[in-house]
Amino acid sequence: MKTKFKRKDLIGWLVMLPTLILFTFYVWEPLIENIRLSLFKTIRYETKEFVGLANYARVLKNPDFMAAFKNTFSYTFWSLAIGFLVPIVLGILISETVYLKGLFRTGIYFPNIVPGIATIWIWNYFFTPGPTGVLNILLGKLGIEPSVWLNNPKWTIPLIIITMTWKSAGSTALIYMANISGISPDLYEAATIDGATIWERIRYITLPNVFGLAKTLLILQIISVFQILYEPMILKNGGPNNASISLMMLQYRYAFRDSDYSGGAALSVMICIILIILSGIYMCLTKKKEND
């Protein structure tokens, strides 16, 4: 038995070996090299002098850093307030639908087929300020004056989040629908016999069963939105007046606009540390709640 166990264990490691090699080469090695690069003064990719934490201090003193830091957390907040609930609602409503369920599934997933850049340009025309913007034309039919939309710093981040939600909510809703389809039909049947309404079935059966999946998708969404880059870059290039600049966009400017790879590396390490802290806090809170 001991020999067979070792043989099975060896086969398992052999199966995982290609993945482990690729993971080491494409994830861990660049990560370690990035940390090393952040500790040196560089000319492009060539390291010249060890400077310790000087690059981190330089990034923190950058006047754009605090704006990017606040905006990134603002993106995260609005994505949870808008983008996190929409897929849950869509998944539940379509799961409760009797007719044309396949059509609705295709309809909500369709935006995911559209390339990301094309999606941004579509919404850019939609939010164009003045009387030529699609949204302003529609509102003009109702007698509402045109607005500047993305040029308004108070609206820039929420509108960008709406764009992202339209793009990605469908695929997440399908994940929730798959989870809901795994709930035992006997629970719904028993609830119906007891006279439960559709809202009571959703409250007492559906929501408790999707809660575990929602916790996982919540932290994944936070990590994803925290790395937002090309949406604010293409829509407003971080403007107006840095109202939409993100940490990833600031990192892009360091590395690819200014060729300051050590500064970009330092900022990327800081982003990684922030995400690790947020993930740790989230896991501690959810674990404590589960224990209670």
CSV table of C-alpha atoms in Angstrom, one decimal:
chain,number,residue,atom,x,y,z
A,1,MET,CA,0.0,0.0,0.0
A,2,LYS,CA,2.8,2.4,0.9
A,3,THR,CA,4.5,1.7,-2.5
A,4,LYS,CA,1.3,2.2,-4.4
A,5,PHE,CA,0.7,5.5,-2.6
A,6,LYS,CA,4.2,6.8,-3.5
A,7,ARG,CA,3.6,5.8,-7.1
A,8,LYS,CA,0.3,7.6,-7.3
A,9,ASP,CA,1.9,10.6,-5.6
A,10,LEU,CA,4.7,10.6,-8.1
A,11,ILE,CA,2.2,10.5,-11.0
A,12,GLY,CA,0.3,13.4,-9.5
A,13,TRP,CA,3.5,15.5,-9.3
A,14,LEU,CA,4.4,14.6,-12.9
A,15,VAL,CA,1.0,15.7,-14.0
A,16,MET,CA,1.4,19.1,-12.2
A,17,LEU,CA,5.0,19.6,-13.2
A,18,PRO,CA,4.4,21.4,-16.5
A,19,THR,CA,2.0,23.8,-14.8
A,20,LEU,CA,4.4,24.4,-11.9
A,21,ILE,CA,7.2,25.1,-14.3
A,22,LEU,CA,5.1,27.6,-16.3
A,23,PHE,CA,3.8,29.2,-13.1
A,24,THR,CA,7.3,29.6,-11.8
A,25,PHE,CA,8.6,31.0,-15.1
A,26,TYR,CA,5.7,33.4,-15.8
A,27,VAL,CA,4.6,34.4,-12.3
A,28,TRP,CA,7.2,34.0,-9.6
A,29,GLU,CA,10.3,34.8,-11.6
A,30,PRO,CA,8.9,38.1,-13.0
A,31,LEU,CA,7.6,39.0,-9.5
A,32,ILE,CA,11.0,38.5,-7.9
A,33,GLU,CA,12.7,40.3,-10.7
A,34,ASN,CA,10.2,43.2,-10.3
A,35,ILE,CA,11.0,43.5,-6.6
A,36,ARG,CA,14.8,43.5,-7.4
A,37,LEU,CA,14.3,46.1,-10.1
A,38,SER,CA,12.4,48.4,-7.6
A,39,LEU,CA,15.5,48.5,-5.4
A,40,PHE,CA,17.9,49.8,-8.0
A,41,LYS,CA,18.4,53.0,-10.1
A,42,THR,CA,17.9,52.0,-13.7
A,43,ILE,CA,18.4,53.2,-17.2
A,44,ARG,CA,15.5,51.5,-18.9
A,45,TYR,CA,15.9,47.8,-17.9
A,46,GLU,CA,19.5,48.0,-17.0
A,47,THR,CA,20.2,48.3,-13.3
A,48,LYS,CA,22.9,50.8,-12.4
A,49,GLU,CA,23.0,51.5,-8.6
A,50,PHE,CA,21.4,50.0,-5.5
A,51,VAL,CA,19.2,52.7,-3.9
A,52,GLY,CA,17.1,50.6,-1.5
A,53,LEU,CA,13.7,52.2,-0.8
A,54,ALA,CA,14.5,55.4,-2.5
A,55,ASN,CA,12.2,54.5,-5.5
A,56,TYR,CA,9.3,53.9,-3.2
A,57,ALA,CA,9.8,57.2,-1.4
A,58,ARG,CA,10.0,59.0,-4.8
A,59,VAL,CA,6.7,57.4,-5.9
A,60,LEU,CA,5.0,58.4,-2.7
A,61,LYS,CA,6.1,62.0,-3.1
A,62,ASN,CA,4.7,62.1,-6.6
A,63,PRO,CA,1.7,64.6,-6.5
A,64,ASP,CA,-0.3,62.2,-8.7
A,65,PHE,CA,0.1,59.3,-6.3
A,66,MET,CA,-2.5,60.4,-3.7
A,67,ALA,CA,-5.0,61.2,-6.4
A,68,ALA,CA,-4.5,57.8,-8.0
A,69,PHE,CA,-4.6,56.1,-4.6
A,70,LYS,CA,-8.0,57.7,-3.7
A,71,ASN,CA,-9.4,57.1,-7.2
A,72,THR,CA,-8.5,53.4,-7.1
A,73,PHE,CA,-10.4,52.9,-3.9
A,74,SER,CA,-13.3,55.0,-5.3
A,75,TYR,CA,-13.3,52.6,-8.3
A,76,THR,CA,-13.5,49.7,-5.9
A,77,PHE,CA,-16.3,51.2,-3.9
A,78,TRP,CA,-18.4,52.1,-7.0
A,79,SER,CA,-17.8,48.6,-8.5
A,80,LEU,CA,-19.2,47.0,-5.3
A,81,ALA,CA,-22.1,49.4,-5.1
A,82,ILE,CA,-23.0,49.0,-8.8
A,83,GLY,CA,-21.2,46.1,-10.5
A,84,PHE,CA,-21.4,43.6,-7.7
A,85,LEU,CA,-25.2,43.5,-7.3
A,86,VAL,CA,-26.2,43.6,-10.9
A,87,PRO,CA,-25.0,40.1,-11.8
A,88,ILE,CA,-26.7,38.6,-8.8
A,89,VAL,CA,-30.0,40.3,-9.7
A,90,LEU,CA,-29.7,39.2,-13.3
A,91,GLY,CA,-28.8,35.6,-12.4
A,92,ILE,CA,-31.8,35.3,-10.0
A,93,LEU,CA,-34.3,37.0,-12.3
A,94,ILE,CA,-33.3,34.8,-15.3
A,95,SER,CA,-33.3,31.7,-13.2
A,96,GLU,CA,-36.9,32.5,-12.1
A,97,THR,CA,-37.9,33.1,-15.7
A,98,VAL,CA,-40.0,30.4,-17.3
A,99,TYR,CA,-40.1,31.4,-21.0
A,100,LEU,CA,-37.2,32.6,-23.3
A,101,LYS,CA,-34.6,31.8,-20.7
A,102,GLY,CA,-32.0,30.9,-23.4
A,103,LEU,CA,-32.6,34.2,-25.2
A,104,PHE,CA,-32.0,36.2,-22.0
A,105,ARG,CA,-28.8,34.2,-21.3
A,106,THR,CA,-27.5,35.0,-24.8
A,107,GLY,CA,-28.6,38.7,-24.4
A,108,ILE,CA,-26.7,39.3,-21.2
A,109,TYR,CA,-23.6,37.5,-22.3
A,110,PHE,CA,-23.4,39.3,-25.7
A,111,PRO,CA,-21.5,42.4,-24.3
A,112,ASN,CA,-18.7,40.0,-23.3
A,113,ILE,CA,-18.1,39.1,-26.9
A,114,VAL,CA,-17.5,42.7,-27.9
A,115,PRO,CA,-13.7,43.6,-27.6
A,116,GLY,CA,-12.8,45.7,-24.6
A,117,ILE,CA,-11.5,48.6,-26.6
A,118,ALA,CA,-14.6,48.6,-28.9
A,119,THR,CA,-16.8,48.7,-25.8
A,120,ILE,CA,-15.0,51.8,-24.5
A,121,TRP,CA,-15.4,53.6,-27.8
A,122,ILE,CA,-19.1,52.8,-27.9
A,123,TRP,CA,-19.7,54.2,-24.5
A,124,ASN,CA,-17.4,57.2,-25.3
A,125,TYR,CA,-19.8,58.2,-28.0
A,126,PHE,CA,-22.7,57.5,-25.7
A,127,PHE,CA,-21.3,59.9,-23.1
A,128,THR,CA,-20.0,62.6,-25.5
A,129,PRO,CA,-20.7,66.0,-24.0
A,130,GLY,CA,-22.9,68.5,-25.8
A,131,PRO,CA,-25.9,68.0,-28.1
A,132,THR,CA,-24.2,65.3,-30.2
A,133,GLY,CA,-23.8,62.7,-27.5
A,134,VAL,CA,-26.2,59.7,-27.7
A,135,LEU,CA,-27.3,60.1,-24.1
A,136,ASN,CA,-27.8,63.8,-24.4
A,137,ILE,CA,-29.8,63.2,-27.6
A,138,LEU,CA,-32.1,60.8,-25.7
A,139,LEU,CA,-32.5,63.1,-22.8
A,140,GLY,CA,-33.1,66.0,-25.1
A,141,LYS,CA,-36.2,64.2,-26.4
A,142,LEU,CA,-37.5,64.4,-22.8
A,143,GLY,CA,-36.7,68.1,-22.5
A,144,ILE,CA,-33.6,67.7,-20.3
A,145,GLU,CA,-30.6,69.9,-21.0
A,146,PRO,CA,-27.4,68.2,-22.2
A,147,SER,CA,-24.7,67.5,-19.7
A,148,VAL,CA,-20.9,67.2,-19.9
A,149,TRP,CA,-21.0,63.7,-18.3
A,150,LEU,CA,-17.4,62.4,-18.3
A,151,ASN,CA,-16.0,65.9,-18.1
A,152,ASN,CA,-17.7,66.3,-14.7
A,153,PRO,CA,-15.3,65.0,-12.0
A,154,LYS,CA,-18.1,63.8,-9.8
A,155,TRP,CA,-19.6,61.6,-12.5
A,156,THR,CA,-16.4,60.3,-14.2
A,157,ILE,CA,-15.7,57.2,-12.0
A,158,PRO,CA,-19.3,56.0,-11.6
A,159,LEU,CA,-19.8,56.3,-15.4
A,160,ILE,CA,-16.6,54.3,-16.0
A,161,ILE,CA,-17.9,51.6,-13.6
A,162,ILE,CA,-21.2,51.5,-15.5
A,163,THR,CA,-19.2,50.9,-18.7
A,164,MET,CA,-17.3,48.0,-17.0
A,165,THR,CA,-20.5,46.6,-15.5
A,166,TRP,CA,-22.2,46.5,-18.9
A,167,LYS,CA,-19.2,44.7,-20.3
A,168,SER,CA,-18.7,42.0,-17.6
A,169,ALA,CA,-21.9,41.5,-15.7
A,170,GLY,CA,-23.3,39.0,-18.1
A,171,SER,CA,-20.6,36.4,-17.7
A,172,THR,CA,-20.7,36.7,-13.9
A,173,ALA,CA,-24.5,36.4,-14.0
A,174,LEU,CA,-24.1,33.1,-15.8
A,175,ILE,CA,-21.9,31.8,-13.0
A,176,TYR,CA,-24.6,32.7,-10.5
A,177,MET,CA,-27.2,31.0,-12.6
A,178,ALA,CA,-25.0,27.8,-12.7
A,179,ASN,CA,-24.8,27.9,-8.9
A,180,ILE,CA,-28.6,28.5,-8.6
A,181,SER,CA,-29.3,25.5,-10.9
A,182,GLY,CA,-27.4,23.3,-8.5
A,183,ILE,CA,-29.9,24.1,-5.7
A,184,SER,CA,-32.2,21.1,-4.9
A,185,PRO,CA,-35.6,21.6,-6.6
A,186,ASP,CA,-37.1,19.9,-3.6
A,187,LEU,CA,-36.5,23.1,-1.6
A,188,TYR,CA,-38.4,25.2,-4.0
A,189,GLU,CA,-41.2,22.7,-4.3
A,190,ALA,CA,-41.5,22.5,-0.5
A,191,ALA,CA,-41.6,26.3,-0.2
A,192,THR,CA,-44.2,26.5,-3.0
A,193,ILE,CA,-46.4,24.0,-1.2
A,194,ASP,CA,-46.1,26.0,2.0
A,195,GLY,CA,-47.4,29.0,0.2
A,196,ALA,CA,-44.1,30.9,-0.2
A,197,THR,CA,-44.1,33.8,-2.7
A,198,ILE,CA,-41.3,34.2,-5.3
A,199,TRP,CA,-39.6,36.9,-3.2
A,200,GLU,CA,-39.7,34.6,-0.1
A,201,ARG,CA,-38.1,31.8,-2.1
A,202,ILE,CA,-35.4,34.1,-3.3
A,203,ARG,CA,-34.8,35.4,0.2
A,204,TYR,CA,-34.8,32.2,2.2
A,205,ILE,CA,-33.5,29.7,-0.4
A,206,THR,CA,-31.7,31.3,-3.4
A,207,LEU,CA,-29.7,34.0,-1.6
A,208,PRO,CA,-28.3,31.8,1.3
A,209,ASN,CA,-27.2,29.2,-1.3
A,210,VAL,CA,-25.3,31.8,-3.5
A,211,PHE,CA,-23.7,33.5,-0.5
A,212,GLY,CA,-20.6,31.3,-0.6
A,213,LEU,CA,-20.0,32.0,-4.3
A,214,ALA,CA,-20.7,35.7,-3.8
A,215,LYS,CA,-17.9,35.9,-1.2
A,216,THR,CA,-15.4,34.4,-3.6
A,217,LEU,CA,-16.4,36.6,-6.5
A,218,LEU,CA,-16.4,39.7,-4.2
A,219,ILE,CA,-12.6,39.4,-3.5
A,220,LEU,CA,-11.9,38.6,-7.1
A,221,GLN,CA,-13.8,41.7,-8.2
A,222,ILE,CA,-11.9,43.8,-5.8
A,223,ILE,CA,-8.6,42.5,-7.1
A,224,SER,CA,-9.7,43.0,-10.7
A,225,VAL,CA,-11.1,46.6,-10.3
A,226,PHE,CA,-8.0,47.6,-8.2
A,227,GLN,CA,-6.0,47.0,-11.4
A,228,ILE,CA,-8.2,49.1,-13.7
A,229,LEU,CA,-6.1,50.6,-16.5
A,230,TYR,CA,-7.4,51.0,-20.1
A,231,GLU,CA,-10.9,52.2,-19.3
A,232,PRO,CA,-9.9,55.6,-17.7
A,233,MET,CA,-6.9,55.8,-20.0
A,234,ILE,CA,-8.9,55.7,-23.2
A,235,LEU,CA,-12.0,57.5,-22.0
A,236,LYS,CA,-10.4,60.5,-20.3
A,237,ASN,CA,-6.6,59.8,-20.1
A,238,GLY,CA,-6.9,60.1,-16.3
A,239,GLY,CA,-8.8,63.4,-16.4
A,240,PRO,CA,-10.3,65.7,-15.9
A,241,ASN,CA,-7.7,67.0,-13.5
A,242,ASN,CA,-6.7,63.5,-12.5
A,243,ALA,CA,-10.3,62.7,-11.5
A,244,SER,CA,-10.1,59.3,-13.0
A,245,ILE,CA,-6.4,58.4,-12.8
A,246,SER,CA,-5.7,55.0,-11.2
A,247,LEU,CA,-2.7,53.4,-9.6
A,248,MET,CA,-2.2,51.1,-12.6
A,249,MET,CA,-2.4,54.0,-15.0
A,250,LEU,CA,0.2,55.9,-12.9
A,251,GLN,CA,2.4,52.8,-13.2
A,252,TYR,CA,1.9,52.7,-16.9
A,253,ARG,CA,3.0,56.4,-17.1
A,254,TYR,CA,6.2,55.5,-15.1
A,255,ALA,CA,7.1,52.6,-17.2
A,256,PHE,CA,6.0,53.3,-20.8
A,257,ARG,CA,5.7,57.1,-21.0
A,258,ASP,CA,8.7,58.1,-18.9
A,259,SER,CA,10.7,54.9,-19.2
A,260,ASP,CA,11.2,55.0,-15.5
A,261,TYR,CA,11.0,51.2,-14.9
A,262,SER,CA,12.4,51.3,-11.4
A,263,GLY,CA,9.6,53.7,-10.4
A,264,GLY,CA,7.0,51.6,-12.2
A,265,ALA,CA,8.3,48.5,-10.5
A,266,ALA,CA,8.2,50.1,-7.1
A,267,LEU,CA,4.6,51.2,-7.6
A,268,SER,CA,3.6,47.7,-8.8
A,269,VAL,CA,5.1,46.2,-5.6
A,270,MET,CA,3.1,48.7,-3.6
A,271,ILE,CA,-0.1,47.7,-5.4
A,272,CYS,CA,0.7,44.0,-4.7
A,273,ILE,CA,1.2,44.7,-1.0
A,274,ILE,CA,-2.1,46.7,-0.8
A,275,LEU,CA,-4.0,43.8,-2.5
A,276,ILE,CA,-2.4,41.3,-0.1
A,277,ILE,CA,-3.5,43.4,2.9
A,278,LEU,CA,-7.0,43.8,1.6
A,279,SER,CA,-7.3,40.0,0.8
A,280,GLY,CA,-6.0,39.2,4.3
A,281,ILE,CA,-8.5,41.6,6.0
A,282,TYR,CA,-11.3,40.1,3.9
A,283,MET,CA,-10.4,36.5,4.7
A,284,CYS,CA,-10.1,37.3,8.4
A,285,LEU,CA,-13.5,39.0,8.5
A,286,THR,CA,-15.2,36.2,6.6
A,287,LYS,CA,-13.5,33.5,8.6
A,288,LYS,CA,-14.6,35.2,11.8
A,289,LYS,CA,-18.1,35.4,10.6
A,290,GLU,CA,-18.2,31.7,9.6
A,291,ASN,CA,-16.9,30.8,13.1
A,292,ASP,CA,-19.6,32.8,14.8
